[in-house]
mmCIF file of C-alpha atoms in Angstrom:
data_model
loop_
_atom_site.group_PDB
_atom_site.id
_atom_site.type_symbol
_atom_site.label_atom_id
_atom_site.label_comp_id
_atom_site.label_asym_id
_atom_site.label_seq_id
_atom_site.Cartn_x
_atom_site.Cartn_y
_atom_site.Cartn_z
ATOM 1 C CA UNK A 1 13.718 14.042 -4.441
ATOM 2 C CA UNK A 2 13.809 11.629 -1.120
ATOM 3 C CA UNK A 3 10.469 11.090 -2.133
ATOM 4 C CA UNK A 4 8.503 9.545 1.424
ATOM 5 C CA UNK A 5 10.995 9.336 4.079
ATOM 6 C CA UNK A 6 10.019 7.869 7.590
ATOM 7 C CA UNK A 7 11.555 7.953 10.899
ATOM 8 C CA UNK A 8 12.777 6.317 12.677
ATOM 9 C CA UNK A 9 13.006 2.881 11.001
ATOM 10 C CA UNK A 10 13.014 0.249 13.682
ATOM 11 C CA UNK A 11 11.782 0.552 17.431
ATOM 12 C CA UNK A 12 11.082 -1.110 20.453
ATOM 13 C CA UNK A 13 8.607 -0.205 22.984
ATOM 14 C CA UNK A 14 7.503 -1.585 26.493
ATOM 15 C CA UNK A 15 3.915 -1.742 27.049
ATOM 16 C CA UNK A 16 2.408 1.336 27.891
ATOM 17 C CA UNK A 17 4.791 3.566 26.628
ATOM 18 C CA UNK A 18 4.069 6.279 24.122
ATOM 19 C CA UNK A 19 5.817 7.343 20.682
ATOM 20 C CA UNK A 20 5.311 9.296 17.794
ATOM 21 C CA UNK A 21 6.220 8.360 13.825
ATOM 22 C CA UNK A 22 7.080 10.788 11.798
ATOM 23 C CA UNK A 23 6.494 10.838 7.679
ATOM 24 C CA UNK A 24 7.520 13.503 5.211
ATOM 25 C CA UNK A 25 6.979 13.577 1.598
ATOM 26 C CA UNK A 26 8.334 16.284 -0.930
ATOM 27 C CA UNK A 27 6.611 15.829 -3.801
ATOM 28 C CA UNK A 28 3.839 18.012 -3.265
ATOM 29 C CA UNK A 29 0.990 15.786 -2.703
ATOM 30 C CA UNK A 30 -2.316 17.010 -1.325
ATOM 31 C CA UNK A 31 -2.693 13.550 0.589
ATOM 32 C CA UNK A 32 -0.541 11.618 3.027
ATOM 33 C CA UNK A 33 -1.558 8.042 4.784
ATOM 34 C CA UNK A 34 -1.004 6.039 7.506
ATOM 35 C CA UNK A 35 -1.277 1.970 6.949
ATOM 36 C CA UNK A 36 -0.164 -0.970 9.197
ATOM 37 C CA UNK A 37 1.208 -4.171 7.898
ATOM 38 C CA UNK A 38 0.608 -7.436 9.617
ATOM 39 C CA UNK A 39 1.541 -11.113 7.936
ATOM 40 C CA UNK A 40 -1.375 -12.293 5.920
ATOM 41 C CA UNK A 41 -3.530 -9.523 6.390
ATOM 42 C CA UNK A 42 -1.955 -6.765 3.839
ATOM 43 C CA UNK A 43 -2.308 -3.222 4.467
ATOM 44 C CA UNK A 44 -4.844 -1.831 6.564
ATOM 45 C CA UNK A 45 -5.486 2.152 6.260
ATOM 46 C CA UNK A 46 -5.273 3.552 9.834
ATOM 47 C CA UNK A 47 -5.873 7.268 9.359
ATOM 48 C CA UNK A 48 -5.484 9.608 6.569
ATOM 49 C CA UNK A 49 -5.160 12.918 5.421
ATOM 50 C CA UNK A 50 -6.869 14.002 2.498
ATOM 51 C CA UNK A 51 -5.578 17.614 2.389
ATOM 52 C CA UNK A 52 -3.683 20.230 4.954
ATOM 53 C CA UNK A 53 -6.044 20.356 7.507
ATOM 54 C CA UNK A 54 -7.696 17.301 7.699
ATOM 55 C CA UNK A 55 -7.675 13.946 8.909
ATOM 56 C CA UNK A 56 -10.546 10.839 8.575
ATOM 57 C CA UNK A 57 -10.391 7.534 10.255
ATOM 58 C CA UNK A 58 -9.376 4.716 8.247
ATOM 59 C CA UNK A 59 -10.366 1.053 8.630
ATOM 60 C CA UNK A 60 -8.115 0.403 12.278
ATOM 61 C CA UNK A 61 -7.872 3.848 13.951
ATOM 62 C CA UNK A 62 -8.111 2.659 17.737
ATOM 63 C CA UNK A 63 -5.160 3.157 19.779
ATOM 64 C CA UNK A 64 -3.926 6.150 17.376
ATOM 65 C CA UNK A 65 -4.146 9.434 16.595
ATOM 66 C CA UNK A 66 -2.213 11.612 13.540
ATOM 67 C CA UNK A 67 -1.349 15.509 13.157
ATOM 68 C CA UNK A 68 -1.034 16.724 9.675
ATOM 69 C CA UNK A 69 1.653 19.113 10.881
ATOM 70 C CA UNK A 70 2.135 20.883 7.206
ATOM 71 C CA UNK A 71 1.519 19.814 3.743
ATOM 72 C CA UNK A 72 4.426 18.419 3.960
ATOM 73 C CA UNK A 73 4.521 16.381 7.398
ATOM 74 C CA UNK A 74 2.229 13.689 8.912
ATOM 75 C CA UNK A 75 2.402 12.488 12.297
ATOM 76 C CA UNK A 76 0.843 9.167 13.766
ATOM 77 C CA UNK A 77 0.868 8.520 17.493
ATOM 78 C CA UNK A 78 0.262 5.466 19.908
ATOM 79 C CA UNK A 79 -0.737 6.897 23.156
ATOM 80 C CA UNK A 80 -0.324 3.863 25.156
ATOM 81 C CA UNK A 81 1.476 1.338 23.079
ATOM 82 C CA UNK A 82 -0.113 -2.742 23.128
ATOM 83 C CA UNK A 83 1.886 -5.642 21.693
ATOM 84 C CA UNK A 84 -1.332 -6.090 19.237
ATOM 85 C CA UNK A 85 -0.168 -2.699 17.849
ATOM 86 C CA UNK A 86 3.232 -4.666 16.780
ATOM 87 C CA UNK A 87 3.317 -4.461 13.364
ATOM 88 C CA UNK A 88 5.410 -2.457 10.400
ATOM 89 C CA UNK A 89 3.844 0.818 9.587
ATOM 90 C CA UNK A 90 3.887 2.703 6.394
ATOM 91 C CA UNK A 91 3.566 6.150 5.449
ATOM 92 C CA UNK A 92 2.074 7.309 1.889
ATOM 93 C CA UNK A 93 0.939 10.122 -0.302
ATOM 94 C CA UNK A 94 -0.481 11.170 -3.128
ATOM 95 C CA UNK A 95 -1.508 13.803 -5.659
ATOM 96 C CA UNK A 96 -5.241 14.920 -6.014
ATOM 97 C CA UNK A 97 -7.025 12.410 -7.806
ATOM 98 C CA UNK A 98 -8.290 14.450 -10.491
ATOM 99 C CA UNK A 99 -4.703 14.808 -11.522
ATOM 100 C CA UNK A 100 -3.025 11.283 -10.983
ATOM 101 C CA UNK A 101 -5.904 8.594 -10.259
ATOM 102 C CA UNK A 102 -5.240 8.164 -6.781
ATOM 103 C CA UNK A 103 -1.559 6.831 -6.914
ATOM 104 C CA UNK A 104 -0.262 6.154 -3.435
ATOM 105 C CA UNK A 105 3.603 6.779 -2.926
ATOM 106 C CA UNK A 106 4.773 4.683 -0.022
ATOM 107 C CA UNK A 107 7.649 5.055 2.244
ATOM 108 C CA UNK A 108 10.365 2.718 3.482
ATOM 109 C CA UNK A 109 8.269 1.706 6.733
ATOM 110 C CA UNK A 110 8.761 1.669 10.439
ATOM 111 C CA UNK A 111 9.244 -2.085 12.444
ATOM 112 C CA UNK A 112 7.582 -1.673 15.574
ATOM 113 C CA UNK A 113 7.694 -3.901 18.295
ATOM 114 C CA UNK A 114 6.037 -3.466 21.966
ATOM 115 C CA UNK A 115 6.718 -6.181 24.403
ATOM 116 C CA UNK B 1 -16.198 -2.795 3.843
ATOM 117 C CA UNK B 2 -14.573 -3.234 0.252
ATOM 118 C CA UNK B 3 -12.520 -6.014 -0.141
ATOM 119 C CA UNK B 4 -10.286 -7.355 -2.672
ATOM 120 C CA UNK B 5 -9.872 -11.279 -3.498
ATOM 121 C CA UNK B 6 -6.117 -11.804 -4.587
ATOM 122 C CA UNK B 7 -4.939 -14.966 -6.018
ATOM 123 C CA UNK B 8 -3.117 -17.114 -5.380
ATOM 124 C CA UNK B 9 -1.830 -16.248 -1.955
ATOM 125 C CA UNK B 10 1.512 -17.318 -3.069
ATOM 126 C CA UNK B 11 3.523 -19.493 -6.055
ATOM 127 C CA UNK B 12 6.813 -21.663 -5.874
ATOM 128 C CA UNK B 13 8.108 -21.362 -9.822
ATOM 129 C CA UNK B 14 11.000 -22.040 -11.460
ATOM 130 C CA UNK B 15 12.633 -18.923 -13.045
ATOM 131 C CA UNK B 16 12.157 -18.356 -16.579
ATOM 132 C CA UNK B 17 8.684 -19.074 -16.150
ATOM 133 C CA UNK B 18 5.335 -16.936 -16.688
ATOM 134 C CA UNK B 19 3.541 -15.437 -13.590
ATOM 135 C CA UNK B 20 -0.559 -14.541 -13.501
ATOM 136 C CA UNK B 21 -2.309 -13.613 -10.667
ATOM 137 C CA UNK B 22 -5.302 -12.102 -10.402
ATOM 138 C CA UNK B 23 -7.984 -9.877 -7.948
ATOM 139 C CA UNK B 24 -11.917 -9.666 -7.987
ATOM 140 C CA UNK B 25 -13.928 -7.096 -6.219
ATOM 141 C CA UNK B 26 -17.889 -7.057 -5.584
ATOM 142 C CA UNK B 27 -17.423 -3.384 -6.055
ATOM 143 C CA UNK B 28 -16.824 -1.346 -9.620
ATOM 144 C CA UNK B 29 -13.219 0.420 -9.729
ATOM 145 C CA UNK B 30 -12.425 3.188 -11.589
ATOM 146 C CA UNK B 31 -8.256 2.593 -10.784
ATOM 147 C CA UNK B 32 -6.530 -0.494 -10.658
ATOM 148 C CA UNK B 33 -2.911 -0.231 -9.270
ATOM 149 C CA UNK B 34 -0.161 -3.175 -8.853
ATOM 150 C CA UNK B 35 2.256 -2.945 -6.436
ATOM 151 C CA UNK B 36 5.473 -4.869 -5.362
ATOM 152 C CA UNK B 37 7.018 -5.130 -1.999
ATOM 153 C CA UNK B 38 10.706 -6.401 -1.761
ATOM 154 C CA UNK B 39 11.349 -8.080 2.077
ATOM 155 C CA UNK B 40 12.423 -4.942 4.090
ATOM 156 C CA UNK B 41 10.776 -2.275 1.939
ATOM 157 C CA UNK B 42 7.580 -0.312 1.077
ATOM 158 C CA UNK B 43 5.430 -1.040 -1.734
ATOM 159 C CA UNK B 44 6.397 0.428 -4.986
ATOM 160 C CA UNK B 45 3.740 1.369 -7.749
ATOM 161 C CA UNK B 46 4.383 -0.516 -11.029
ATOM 162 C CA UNK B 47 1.412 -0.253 -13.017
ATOM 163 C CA UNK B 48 -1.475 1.968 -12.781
ATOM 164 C CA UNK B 49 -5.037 1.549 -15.192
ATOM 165 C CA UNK B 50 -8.004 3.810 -15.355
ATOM 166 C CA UNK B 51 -10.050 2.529 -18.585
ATOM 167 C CA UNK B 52 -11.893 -0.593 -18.248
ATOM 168 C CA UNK B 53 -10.363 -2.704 -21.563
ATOM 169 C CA UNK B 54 -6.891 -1.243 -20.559
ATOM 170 C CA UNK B 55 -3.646 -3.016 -20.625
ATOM 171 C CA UNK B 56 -0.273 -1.751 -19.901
ATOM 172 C CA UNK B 57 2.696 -3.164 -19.826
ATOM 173 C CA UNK B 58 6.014 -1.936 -18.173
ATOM 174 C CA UNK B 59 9.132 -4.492 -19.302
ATOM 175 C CA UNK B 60 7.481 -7.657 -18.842
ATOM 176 C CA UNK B 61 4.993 -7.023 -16.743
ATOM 177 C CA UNK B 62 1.345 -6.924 -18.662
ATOM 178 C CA UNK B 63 -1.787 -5.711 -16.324
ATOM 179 C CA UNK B 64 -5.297 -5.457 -17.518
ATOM 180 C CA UNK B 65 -8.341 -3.390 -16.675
ATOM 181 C CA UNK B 66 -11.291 -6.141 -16.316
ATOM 182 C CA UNK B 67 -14.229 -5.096 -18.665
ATOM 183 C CA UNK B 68 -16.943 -5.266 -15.883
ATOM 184 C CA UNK B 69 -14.433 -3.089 -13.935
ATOM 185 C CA UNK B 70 -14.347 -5.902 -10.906
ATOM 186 C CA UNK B 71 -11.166 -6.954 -11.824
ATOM 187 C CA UNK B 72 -7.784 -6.853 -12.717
ATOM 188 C CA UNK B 73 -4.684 -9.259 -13.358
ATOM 189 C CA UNK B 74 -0.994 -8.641 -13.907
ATOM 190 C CA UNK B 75 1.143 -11.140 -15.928
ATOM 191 C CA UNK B 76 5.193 -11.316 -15.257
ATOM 192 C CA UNK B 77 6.724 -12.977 -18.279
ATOM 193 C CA UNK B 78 10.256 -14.679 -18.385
ATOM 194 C CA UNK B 79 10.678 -14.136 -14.773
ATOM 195 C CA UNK B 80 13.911 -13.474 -13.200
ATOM 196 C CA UNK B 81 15.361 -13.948 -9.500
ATOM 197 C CA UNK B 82 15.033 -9.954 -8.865
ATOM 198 C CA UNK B 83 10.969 -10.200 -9.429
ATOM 199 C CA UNK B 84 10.436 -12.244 -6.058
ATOM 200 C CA UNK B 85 8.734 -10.324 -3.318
ATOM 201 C CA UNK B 86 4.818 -9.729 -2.581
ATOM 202 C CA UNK B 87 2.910 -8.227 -5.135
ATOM 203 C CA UNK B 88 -0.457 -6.275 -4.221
ATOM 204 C CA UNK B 89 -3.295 -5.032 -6.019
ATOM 205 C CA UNK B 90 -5.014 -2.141 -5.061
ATOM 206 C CA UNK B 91 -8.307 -0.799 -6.446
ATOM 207 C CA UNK B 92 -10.586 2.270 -5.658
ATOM 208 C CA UNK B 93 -14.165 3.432 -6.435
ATOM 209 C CA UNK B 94 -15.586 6.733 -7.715
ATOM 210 C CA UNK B 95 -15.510 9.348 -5.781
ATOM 211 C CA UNK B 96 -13.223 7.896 -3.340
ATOM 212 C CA UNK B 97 -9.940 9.058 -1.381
ATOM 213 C CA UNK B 98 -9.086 5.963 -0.085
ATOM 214 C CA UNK B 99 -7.473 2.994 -1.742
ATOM 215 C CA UNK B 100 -8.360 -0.946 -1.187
ATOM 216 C CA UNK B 101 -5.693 -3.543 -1.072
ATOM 217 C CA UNK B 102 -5.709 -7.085 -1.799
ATOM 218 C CA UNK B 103 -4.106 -9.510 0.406
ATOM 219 C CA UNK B 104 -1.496 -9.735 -1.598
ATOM 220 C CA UNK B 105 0.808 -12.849 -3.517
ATOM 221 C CA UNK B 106 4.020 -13.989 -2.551
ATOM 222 C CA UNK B 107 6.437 -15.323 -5.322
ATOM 223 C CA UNK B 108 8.854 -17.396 -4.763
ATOM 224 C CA UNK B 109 11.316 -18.194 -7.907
ATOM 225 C CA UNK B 110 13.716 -21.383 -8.124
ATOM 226 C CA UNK B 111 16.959 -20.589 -10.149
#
């Protein structure tokens, strides 16, 4: 099991530009998440997913937008990239909540930088 | 929206030495998770409670369920150069999909 894998793992972006980051998890989970890191401020939810299907807004969803392409896959996109959307970005999952209290798996995380 | 108090932000120890830190909520949890990020790397689960009164311990880390259910701590005994990075509690509410993170604590160790 590779568990959550994200791609890619570092990237640079000019203002304006757009880009897509792309999670996968194989463990079966029901839920998948997008959070951004930033120093001193922990992890912020952006959007997630709670099942195949469906996406909610999280606490810092401007400037983005996800596809939950499969259970499997979950997409986050910046439209028109900003330097304030510099920041490392993970990708997590889980199983249904009745069945493992909400444990989030996360991934190895994406550095992204836009000058 | 919820928030989690962690503390302390960070600690400078010398290894061999006994780690505590702690997080408060205004809100009632029904999971407590710890986490701990190495530099480079994502966040990976370590303990997980769901009773208030609980504690768990995995190798010598010790975490507790707070009885009112606002709080949690995690104790690292004996510690070792391997247990620096940022550790992060994470708590969530009835009924709830989402998780809330505290701000995290850095730990630094001295050999």
């Amino acid at each position: 099991n590779a568990g959550v894998t994200q791609t890619p793992k570092f990237q640079v972006l000019k203002t304006g530009q757009s880009m897509t980051l792309q999670c996968a998890q194989d463990m079966n989970h029901n839920s998948m998440y997008w959070y951004r890191q930033d120093p001193g401020m922990g992890l912020r939810l952006i959007y997630y997913s709670a099942s195949e299907g469906t996406t909610d807004k999280g606490e810092v969803p401007n400037g983005y937008n996800v596809s939950r392409l499969n259970k499997r896959e979950f997409s986050l996109r910046l439209e028109s990239a900003a330097p304030s959307q510099t920041s490392v970005y993970f990708c997590a999952s889980s199983a249904p909540r009745v069945l493992a209290g909400g444990e989030q798996f996360f991934g190895p995380g994406t550095r992204l930088t836009v000058l | 929206g919820q928030q989690l108090n962690q503390s302390p932000q960070s600690m400078f120890i010398q290894e061999g030495e006994d780690v505590s830190m702690n997080c408060t909520s205004s809100s009632i949890f029904n999971t407590w998770l710890w986490y701990k990020q190495d530099p480079g790397e994502g966040p990976v689960l370590l303990i997980a409670l769901y009773k208030a009164g609980e504690l768990t311990s995995n190798g010598r880390l010790t975490a507790q369920f707070g009885i009112t259910r606002k709080d949690s701590f995690l104790n690292i005994s004996a510690s070792i150069p391997s247990d620096v990075g940022i550790y992060f509690c994470a708590g969530r509410i009835q009924g709830a999909q989402k998780l809330v993170f505290g701000q995290g604590t850095r730990l630094t160790i001295n050999p």
